[in-house]
Amino acid sequence: MTNKYKHLSDIERLSIETLLNEDAKLIDIANSLAKDPRGIKNEIYKHRILDVRKNAKNPCGNQLRCETKHFCTNFCETPTCKRTTRFPYVCNACPDRKECKSPKLFYNHHLAHQDYKENISTSKIGLKYDQASLLKLNEIVSEGVKNGLSLEVIIATFNLDIATSTLYRYIDLNLLTVKNIDLKRKPRYKSKPKKIIHIPVDYDYLKNRTYQDFKTRIFDDPHAEVWEMDTVHGKVGANEKTILSLLHRKSNLQLYFLLDACTQEEVTRVFTSIKLHLGDTLYEKLFSVILTGNGSEFKNPTAIEYSIDGDEKLVSVYYCEPRRSDQKGKCEKIMSIFANASLKVNHKINLARRILTTFPTKLIIIQDRSLISVHHYRCHNLFSMKRYMT
């Protein structure tokens, strides 16, 4: 796979310097690094270094062509020979390098990479203009806009060391007296909405806990005790009360636990209490498989699966697929009825569960009310659950 759009590394810059010393062609350098030739050309041109002899009598770069003597008015800092005005833009492989008296341009991979790293760090600092420079820039841009010039023309005319996009951003941030309404064309354009790219995230907690893993587990162990877990949220706020629900698939027994907040810590607290009251052996037998949703409160499966000391895995937690609440539809159906019932009785959980036991649904079979009636358990009376399930 090509790394055409990756940043150059120090080793790749060393390869560029080596090939420049061998007087290689631009296309050969680009192909050897799997890069775009334009990127290689910009890399060389941007990071070339001027070298002037300390004992040079004439440091002008145009001395080989210029005939002016003594009083020169056309001083040129960089050399103007064919090798520096076009590729390779440097004197690394010039055969006349030792005899030439003009200033020279070289490409050094170590200095180029050091300059690259400094540019990355300084670009994140913020504005590169101090107060005085910003006032001067504001004066130039304001005068140009008043004369009807576009920002691109202003930058080119005054040789400003700033990108057009940066100048537009300065105007958006109100750093200049020029406003967007003062520009000729920008007010006509509608701002494009940013495209949101959803990147799928492979969470670690889903490893071996997907719905497909759940189906495989049920196929291998059809007699496993399966529970569906979900939460019902209260009023949105800092002190949001939440109800944790556990539904036993075979018997339709449903347990409710009142949480102080919809957090992983509160869910862990409930299961820790269940483990303490039931013991590891009975907890492993009764809660062998738990199927839940992808809420943030359930993203700590190890706290549910393992014993309190964390030495032994007792149960298995699996997660439904996103936007597939039907995969635990029995729990979802009962919890929706419970939520409506709680609204009628001012969110009182005991009264809500009593309404739910008398609400006729397909799940409530009247012939065997003792098995399917909905119960409300707190951590201190889970001993009744031992007798009920065993």
XYZ file of N, CA and C in Angstrom, residues 44-266:
669
model
N 12.353 19.728 -1.246
C 13.721 20.186 -1.537
C 13.781 21.709 -1.559
N 12.825 22.321 -2.244
C 12.853 23.779 -2.388
C 12.629 24.499 -1.065
N 11.775 23.933 -0.230
C 11.434 24.595 1.027
C 12.545 24.476 2.061
N 13.289 23.357 2.071
C 14.265 23.104 3.117
C 15.710 23.222 2.630
N 15.922 23.819 1.488
C 17.307 24.008 1.063
C 17.958 25.124 1.890
N 19.250 25.030 2.059
C 19.991 25.925 2.963
C 21.037 26.692 2.163
N 21.125 27.980 2.419
C 22.112 28.838 1.747
C 23.445 28.755 2.466
N 24.497 28.546 1.709
C 25.851 28.442 2.256
C 26.749 29.439 1.536
N 27.316 30.376 2.285
C 28.214 31.398 1.733
C 29.579 31.244 2.388
N 30.590 31.238 1.598
C 31.935 31.114 2.137
C 32.263 32.294 3.053
N 32.939 31.989 4.148
C 33.277 33.056 5.094
C 34.284 34.043 4.506
N 35.152 33.577 3.636
C 36.162 34.460 3.044
C 35.771 34.946 1.663
N 34.468 34.843 1.325
C 34.030 35.275 0.001
C 34.092 36.791 -0.109
N 34.728 37.256 -1.169
C 34.825 38.700 -1.392
C 33.527 39.252 -1.967
N 32.830 38.439 -2.732
C 31.586 38.874 -3.350
C 30.491 37.856 -3.028
N 29.604 38.143 -2.065
C 28.558 37.183 -1.690
C 27.328 37.234 -2.589
N 27.380 37.987 -3.661
C 26.211 38.106 -4.523
C 26.028 36.817 -5.316
N 24.781 36.367 -5.411
C 24.496 35.147 -6.141
C 24.418 35.332 -7.632
N 24.428 36.549 -8.100
C 24.329 36.839 -9.530
C 25.661 37.263 -10.125
N 26.749 36.970 -9.458
C 28.055 37.480 -9.875
C 28.551 36.849 -11.164
N 28.090 35.661 -11.518
C 28.562 35.038 -12.756
C 27.951 35.672 -13.988
N 26.813 36.331 -13.853
C 26.147 36.962 -15.001
C 26.225 38.475 -14.969
N 26.311 39.043 -13.783
C 26.268 40.499 -13.658
C 27.615 41.110 -14.067
N 27.560 42.230 -14.769
C 28.775 42.931 -15.195
C 29.010 44.208 -14.395
N 28.138 44.487 -13.439
C 28.278 45.694 -12.634
C 29.430 45.514 -11.651
N 30.209 46.566 -11.471
C 31.352 46.546 -10.556
C 31.224 47.660 -9.529
N 31.787 47.416 -8.382
C 31.893 48.385 -7.292
C 30.530 48.740 -6.692
N 29.699 49.482 -7.410
C 28.427 49.954 -6.850
C 27.274 49.138 -7.433
N 26.994 48.017 -6.793
C 25.938 47.109 -7.278
C 24.608 47.498 -6.650
N 23.599 47.601 -7.488
C 22.248 47.927 -6.997
C 21.280 46.754 -7.181
N 21.817 45.661 -7.677
C 20.963 44.491 -7.937
C 21.531 43.266 -7.224
N 21.681 43.398 -5.892
C 22.269 42.306 -5.112
C 21.287 41.134 -5.025
N 21.786 39.934 -5.231
C 20.972 38.725 -5.177
C 21.594 37.784 -4.160
N 20.801 37.368 -3.174
C 21.338 36.542 -2.095
C 21.574 35.106 -2.519
N 20.683 34.553 -3.329
C 20.802 33.158 -3.750
C 21.409 33.076 -5.149
N 22.086 31.972 -5.474
C 22.658 31.815 -6.819
C 21.575 31.699 -7.879
N 21.883 32.155 -9.077
C 20.895 32.182 -10.162
C 21.309 31.289 -11.318
N 22.025 30.223 -11.047
C 22.409 29.305 -12.108
C 21.268 28.350 -12.435
N 21.451 27.514 -13.464
C 20.383 26.621 -13.913
C 20.034 25.557 -12.873
N 20.981 25.143 -12.085
C 20.728 24.073 -11.114
C 19.878 24.547 -9.930
N 19.863 25.840 -9.675
C 19.104 26.352 -8.528
C 17.774 26.984 -8.918
N 17.597 27.313 -10.187
C 16.324 27.887 -10.623
C 15.356 26.827 -11.129
N 15.834 25.619 -11.314
C 14.990 24.482 -11.672
C 15.571 23.233 -11.008
N 14.878 22.094 -11.148
C 15.361 20.902 -10.471
C 16.803 20.606 -10.876
N 17.674 20.284 -9.870
C 17.357 19.861 -8.488
C 17.271 20.993 -7.471
N 17.383 22.261 -7.844
C 17.246 23.423 -6.960
C 18.369 23.531 -5.922
N 19.302 22.617 -5.917
C 20.409 22.630 -4.958
C 21.706 22.272 -5.671
N 22.807 22.502 -4.964
C 24.133 22.280 -5.540
C 24.789 20.992 -5.037
N 23.995 20.054 -4.523
C 24.566 18.851 -3.911
C 25.449 18.072 -4.867
N 24.994 17.894 -6.123
C 25.734 17.079 -7.085
C 26.350 17.912 -8.202
N 26.530 19.207 -7.985
C 27.099 20.076 -9.016
C 28.580 19.740 -9.229
N 28.980 19.469 -10.466
C 30.402 19.140 -10.704
C 31.343 20.319 -10.505
N 30.806 21.550 -10.578
C 31.634 22.753 -10.422
C 31.510 23.348 -9.023
N 31.116 22.544 -8.074
C 30.854 23.076 -6.737
C 32.112 23.645 -6.082
N 33.240 23.016 -6.275
C 34.472 23.474 -5.627
C 35.028 24.728 -6.283
N 34.915 24.825 -7.599
C 35.469 25.987 -8.305
C 34.534 27.192 -8.284
N 33.226 26.967 -8.114
C 32.254 28.061 -8.177
C 32.411 28.965 -6.958
N 32.436 30.276 -7.201
C 32.599 31.250 -6.133
C 31.266 31.821 -5.638
N 30.179 31.455 -6.280
C 28.863 31.974 -5.898
C 28.376 31.293 -4.617
N 27.431 31.908 -3.909
C 26.794 31.213 -2.777
C 26.119 29.933 -3.268
N 25.999 28.987 -2.403
C 25.469 27.689 -2.811
C 24.276 27.295 -1.936
N 23.419 26.469 -2.532
C 22.243 25.942 -1.855
C 22.387 24.425 -1.716
N 22.156 23.939 -0.506
C 22.297 22.508 -0.237
C 21.029 21.996 0.444
N 20.828 20.686 0.289
C 19.756 19.997 1.016
C 20.403 19.054 2.002
N 20.090 19.262 3.299
C 20.614 18.423 4.365
C 19.428 17.779 5.085
N 19.408 16.457 5.118
C 18.241 15.756 5.657
C 18.039 16.018 7.146
N 19.145 16.152 7.896
C 19.023 16.368 9.337
C 18.420 17.745 9.630
N 18.913 18.773 8.966
C 18.382 20.129 9.176
C 16.957 20.253 8.642
N 16.670 19.550 7.536
C 15.321 19.601 6.969
C 14.305 18.976 7.918
N 14.665 17.839 8.515
C 13.748 17.178 9.439
C 13.590 17.990 10.732
N 14.655 18.631 11.165
C 14.575 19.482 12.364
C 13.657 20.678 12.115
N 13.768 21.274 10.929
C 12.901 22.392 10.573
C 11.445 21.941 10.464
N 11.235 20.732 9.956
C 9.883 20.173 9.845
C 9.244 20.020 11.221
N 9.996 19.497 12.190
C 9.451 19.307 13.538
C 9.183 20.646 14.224
N 10.025 21.636 13.993
C 9.782 22.958 14.569
C 8.533 23.592 13.986
N 8.291 23.382 12.683
C 7.096 23.938 12.053
C 5.832 23.316 12.628
N 5.894 22.018 12.941
C 4.728 21.343 13.508
C 4.402 21.898 14.893
N 5.439 22.101 15.711
C 5.207 22.580 17.072
C 4.777 24.039 17.090
N 5.408 24.869 16.253
C 5.056 26.299 16.252
C 3.695 26.552 15.634
N 3.253 25.666 14.723
C 1.938 25.879 14.104
C 0.806 25.693 15.086
N 1.056 25.003 16.203
C 0.017 24.751 17.201
C 0.002 25.795 18.309
N 0.929 26.713 18.277
C 1.003 27.720 19.340
C -0.135 28.717 19.241
N -0.497 29.077 18.003
C -1.554 30.059 17.816
C -1.138 31.092 16.791
N -1.470 32.350 17.019
C -1.126 33.407 16.077
C 0.381 33.588 16.008
N 0.906 33.611 14.785
C 2.340 33.818 14.639
C 2.678 35.305 14.528
N 1.655 36.163 14.524
C 1.862 37.608 14.467
C 1.777 38.198 15.874
N 2.741 39.043 16.201
C 2.642 39.784 17.457
C 1.731 40.987 17.250
N 1.575 41.793 18.278
C 0.634 42.908 18.210
C 1.022 43.925 17.146
N 2.314 44.226 17.071
C 2.780 45.211 16.084
C 2.597 44.705 14.666
N 2.947 43.406 14.436
C 2.801 42.830 13.094
C 1.335 42.728 12.695
N 0.487 42.433 13.679
C -0.937 42.323 13.387
C -1.533 43.682 13.021
N -1.071 44.753 13.674
C -1.536 46.099 13.321
C -1.107 46.479 11.909
N 0.128 46.119 11.547
C 0.608 46.404 10.196
C -0.168 45.610 9.162
N -0.428 44.324 9.478
C -1.217 43.495 8.565
C -2.627 44.057 8.425
N -3.210 44.505 9.517
C -4.553 45.070 9.480
C -4.593 46.316 8.597
N -3.551 47.131 8.692
C -3.502 48.361 7.882
C -3.422 48.040 6.394
N -2.594 47.051 6.046
C -2.437 46.684 4.641
C -3.712 46.081 4.084
N -4.297 45.153 4.834
C -5.502 44.469 4.356
C -6.675 45.430 4.272
N -6.831 46.304 5.257
C -7.942 47.263 5.245
C -7.847 48.201 4.053
N -6.636 48.680 3.780
C -6.452 49.593 2.642
C -6.721 48.883 1.331
N -6.279 47.631 1.223
C -6.507 46.880 -0.008
C -7.974 46.575 -0.240
N -8.700 46.229 0.811
C -10.121 45.932 0.668
C -10.893 47.193 0.294
N -10.503 48.337 0.846
C -11.160 49.595 0.483
C -10.973 49.918 -0.992
N -9.832 49.516 -1.554
C -9.544 49.757 -2.976
C -10.139 48.682 -3.875
N -10.914 47.782 -3.297
C -11.585 46.780 -4.110
C -10.749 45.568 -4.444
N -9.660 45.334 -3.732
C -8.797 44.194 -4.028
C -9.246 42.974 -3.225
N -9.060 41.824 -3.827
C -9.361 40.586 -3.121
C -8.198 40.241 -2.194
N -8.437 39.328 -1.261
C -7.387 38.964 -0.324
C -6.208 38.301 -1.029
N -6.480 37.514 -2.074
C -5.400 36.879 -2.817
C -4.507 37.915 -3.484
N -5.131 38.930 -4.059
C -4.352 39.988 -4.726
C -3.556 40.797 -3.698
N -4.133 41.054 -2.541
C -3.436 41.807 -1.487
C -2.196 41.039 -1.027
N -2.325 39.736 -0.841
C -1.189 38.929 -0.398
C -0.086 38.927 -1.447
N -0.478 38.777 -2.716
C 0.529 38.749 -3.785
C 1.175 40.115 -4.001
N 0.396 41.198 -3.907
C 0.920 42.539 -4.156
C 1.911 42.972 -3.090
N 1.612 42.699 -1.841
C 2.455 43.159 -0.732
C 3.388 42.061 -0.193
N 3.414 40.897 -0.882
C 4.297 39.789 -0.483
C 4.120 39.427 0.994
N 2.877 39.258 1.392
C 2.587 38.930 2.782
C 2.879 37.453 3.056
N 3.502 37.193 4.169
C 3.832 35.832 4.560
C 2.661 35.229 5.340
N 1.576 35.005 4.625
C 0.372 34.467 5.248
C -0.457 33.776 4.181
N -1.088 32.695 4.533
C -1.950 31.977 3.599
C -3.307 32.657 3.510
N -3.949 32.470 2.365
C -5.265 33.084 2.165
C -6.282 32.557 3.179
N -6.244 31.252 3.421
C -7.184 30.669 4.383
C -6.957 31.223 5.789
N -5.678 31.465 6.147
C -5.373 32.034 7.464
C -5.914 33.452 7.572
N -5.800 34.216 6.494
C -6.303 35.586 6.501
C -7.823 35.608 6.634
N -8.493 34.691 5.960
C -9.946 34.577 6.120
C -10.298 34.200 7.566
N -9.490 33.347 8.173
C -9.754 32.938 9.553
C -9.548 34.103 10.508
N -8.536 34.929 10.256
C -8.321 36.118 11.090
C -9.525 37.052 11.028
N -10.119 37.150 9.840
C -11.296 38.006 9.690
C -12.486 37.403 10.443
N -12.641 36.078 10.366
C -13.729 35.417 11.092
C -13.572 35.558 12.597
N -12.319 35.620 13.069
C -12.056 35.750 14.500
C -12.069 37.202 14.974
N -12.396 38.133 14.066
C -12.472 39.566 14.390
C -11.132 40.118 14.871
N -10.044 39.605 14.308
C -8.723 40.129 14.643
C -8.366 41.344 13.793
N -9.109 41.540 12.715
C -8.874 42.674 11.826
C -10.127 43.535 11.780
N -9.937 44.786 11.380
C -11.094 45.684 11.265
C -11.960 45.335 10.060
N -11.397 44.611 9.114
C -12.168 44.167 7.948
C -13.144 43.082 8.389
N -14.376 43.171 7.933
C -15.399 42.186 8.252
C -15.797 41.439 6.982
N -16.486 40.323 7.164
C -16.899 39.523 6.006
C -17.814 40.319 5.075
N -18.599 41.247 5.636
C -19.508 42.038 4.811
C -18.739 42.987 3.902
N -17.497 43.309 4.258
C -16.685 44.202 3.437
C -16.095 43.505 2.227
N -16.050 42.189 2.246
C -15.507 41.452 1.113
C -16.542 41.369 0.003
N -16.053 41.273 -1.234
C -16.959 41.347 -2.373
C -17.809 40.097 -2.529
N -17.166 38.931 -2.458
C -17.863 37.712 -2.843
C -18.251 36.808 -1.672
N -17.557 36.914 -0.562
C -17.809 35.965 0.511
C -19.234 36.018 1.049
N -19.865 37.201 1.209
C -21.253 37.209 1.711
C -22.234 36.470 0.803
N -21.867 36.254 -0.466
C -22.779 35.574 -1.382
C -22.780 34.056 -1.172
N -21.692 33.563 -0.610
C -21.566 32.119 -0.453
C -22.180 31.664 0.868
N -22.879 30.551 0.794
C -23.400 29.934 1.994
C -22.345 29.014 2.586
N -22.239 29.038 3.885
C -21.257 28.178 4.537
C -21.669 26.720 4.374
N -20.725 25.905 3.952
C -21.001 24.490 3.740
C -21.014 23.752 5.069
N -22.017 22.966 5.304
C -22.021 22.182 6.556
C -20.898 21.161 6.544
N -20.276 20.992 7.685
C -19.181 20.045 7.778
C -19.729 18.625 7.688
N -19.085 17.835 6.868
C -19.497 16.448 6.692
C -19.019 15.621 7.881
N -19.952 14.985 8.526
C -19.628 14.162 9.689
C -19.327 12.751 9.219
N -18.132 12.305 9.465
C -17.718 10.967 9.071
C -17.743 10.080 10.310
N -18.592 9.093 10.278
C -18.702 8.178 11.409
C -17.720 7.029 11.208
N -16.745 6.965 12.072
C -15.735 5.913 11.994
C -16.089 4.839 13.004
N -16.274 3.616 12.547
C -16.598 2.552 13.507
C -15.453 2.311 14.469
N -15.786 2.216 15.733
C -14.781 2.028 16.774
C -14.852 0.590 17.285
N -13.727 -0.054 17.324
C -13.659 -1.424 17.815
C -13.334 -1.387 19.304
N -14.361 -1.406 20.128
C -14.156 -1.326 21.563
C -13.625 -2.651 22.097
N -12.754 -2.576 23.063
C -12.175 -3.786 23.643
C -13.212 -4.597 24.395
N -14.178 -3.930 25.006
C -15.139 -4.656 25.835
C -16.073 -5.532 24.997
N -16.124 -5.312 23.660
C -16.988 -6.117 22.803
C -16.312 -7.395 22.327
N -15.040 -7.565 22.634
C -14.325 -8.762 22.183
C -14.918 -9.993 22.844
N -15.366 -10.922 22.001
C -16.002 -12.168 22.447
C -17.280 -11.921 23.246
N -17.907 -10.745 23.047
C -19.151 -10.443 23.759
C -20.225 -9.896 22.824
N -20.102 -10.133 21.530
C -21.074 -9.639 20.566
C -22.332 -10.497 20.574
N -23.339 -10.061 19.836
C -24.590 -10.823 19.769
C -24.391 -12.164 19.075
N -23.477 -12.209 18.107
C -23.171 -13.478 17.458
C -22.543 -14.458 18.451
N -21.691 -13.944 19.335
C -21.127 -14.798 20.389
C -22.225 -15.289 21.330
N -23.214 -14.428 21.582
C -24.348 -14.821 22.432
C -25.142 -15.961 21.794
N -25.403 -15.862 20.496
C -26.152 -16.903 19.800
C -25.385 -18.220 19.810
N -24.067 -18.120 19.654
C -23.251 -19.337 19.708
C -23.309 -19.972 21.083
N -23.269 -19.124 22.132
C -23.320 -19.634 23.499
C -24.662 -20.335 23.773
N -25.760 -19.736 23.322
C -27.078 -20.323 23.553
C -27.231 -21.633 22.767
N -26.631 -21.671 21.570
C -26.704 -22.898 20.774
C -25.931 -24.033 21.452
N -24.779 -23.687 22.016
C -23.957 -24.696 22.697
C -24.536 -25.083 24.056
N -25.199 -24.123 24.719
C -25.727 -24.383 26.056
C -27.178 -23.908 26.121
N -28.119 -24.674 25.575
C -29.528 -24.218 25.515
C -30.194 -24.121 26.874
N -29.635 -24.724 27.911
C -30.252 -24.691 29.240
C -29.672 -23.570 30.115
N -28.895 -22.679 29.533
C -28.297 -21.585 30.310
C -29.371 -20.622 30.799
N -29.138 -20.065 31.986
C -30.065 -19.077 32.554
C -29.765 -17.714 31.935
N -30.658 -17.256 31.057
C -30.453 -16.021 30.301
C -31.238 -14.886 30.937
N -30.543 -13.759 31.169
C -31.167 -12.551 31.705
C -30.980 -11.423 30.696
N -32.004 -10.599 30.555
C -31.925 -9.386 29.740
C -31.852 -8.184 30.668
N -30.908 -7.302 30.400
C -30.661 -6.161 31.296
C -30.854 -4.852 30.541
N -31.479 -3.899 31.219
C -31.712 -2.580 30.622
C -31.923 -1.570 31.748
N -31.989 -0.299 31.386
C -32.224 0.770 32.364
C -33.351 1.676 31.885
N -34.059 2.253 32.839
C -35.075 3.273 32.570
C -34.599 4.558 33.208
N -34.459 5.600 32.405
C -33.923 6.865 32.887
C -35.021 7.744 33.457
N -34.655 8.492 34.473
C -35.584 9.440 35.073
C -35.424 10.814 34.445
N -35.662 11.833 35.242
C -35.522 13.199 34.744
C -34.059 13.487 34.454
N -33.832 14.169 33.337
C -32.469 14.500 32.939
C -31.934 15.581 33.858
N -30.754 15.369 34.394
C -30.155 16.346 35.304
C -28.964 15.753 36.007
N -28.402 16.532 36.910
C -27.209 16.090 37.626
C -27.513 14.919 38.544
N -28.697 14.932 39.206
C -29.074 13.865 40.131
C -30.146 12.977 39.503
N -29.845 12.441 38.369
C -30.810 11.651 37.617
C -30.963 10.269 38.240
N -32.181 9.925 38.591
C -32.476 8.600 39.118
C -32.709 7.651 37.951
N -32.251 6.424 38.110
C -32.346 5.424 37.056
C -32.764 4.094 37.672
N -33.517 3.309 36.916
C -33.944 1.989 37.362
C -33.216 0.944 36.522
N -32.533 0.051 37.169
C -31.876 -1.066 36.509
C -32.818 -2.259 36.526
N -33.059 -2.837 35.362
C -34.002 -3.946 35.235
C -33.272 -5.194 34.783
N -33.609 -6.329 35.399
C -33.095 -7.638 35.013
C -34.283 -8.562 34.784
N -34.409 -9.082 33.567
C -35.534 -9.945 33.210
C -35.031 -11.359 32.928
N -35.591 -12.323 33.649
C -35.264 -13.725 33.435
C -36.129 -14.263 32.303
N -35.492 -14.722 31.207
C -36.229 -15.089 30.005
C -37.194 -16.250 30.229
N -36.778 -17.268 30.948
C -37.596 -18.476 31.063
C -38.844 -18.240 31.904
N -38.703 -17.517 33.004
C -39.825 -17.354 33.928
C -40.482 -15.985 33.853
N -39.873 -15.055 33.084
C -40.360 -13.668 33.015
C -40.255 -12.938 34.345
N -39.504 -13.488 35.284
C -39.258 -12.785 36.544
C -38.432 -11.531 36.253
N -38.859 -10.403 36.778
C -38.159 -9.153 36.529
C -37.787 -8.492 37.852
N -36.519 -8.122 37.954
C -36.005 -7.463 39.151
C -35.731 -6.001 38.842
N -36.019 -5.125 39.812
C -35.775 -3.697 39.655
C -34.845 -3.220 40.760
N -33.893 -2.374 40.376
C -32.959 -1.781 41.335
C -32.886 -0.282 41.064
N -33.058 0.484 42.109
C -33.018 1.935 41.981
C -31.575 2.414 42.061
N -31.114 3.116 41.014
C -29.753 3.644 40.951
C -29.785 5.146 41.197
N -28.774 5.647 41.875
C -28.674 7.091 42.113
C -28.296 7.849 40.849
N -27.616 7.184 39.925
C -27.212 7.801 38.668
C -26.996 6.693 37.650
N -27.057 7.048 36.385
C -26.881 6.065 35.310
C -25.395 5.959 34.973
N -24.650 5.304 35.850
C -23.201 5.203 35.691
C -22.752 3.758 35.870
N -21.526 3.494 35.434
C -20.945 2.170 35.603
C -20.763 1.842 37.082
N -20.441 2.848 37.875
C -20.224 2.622 39.294
C -21.490 2.125 39.984
N -22.651 2.707 39.619
C -23.901 2.291 40.236
C -24.289 0.874 39.823
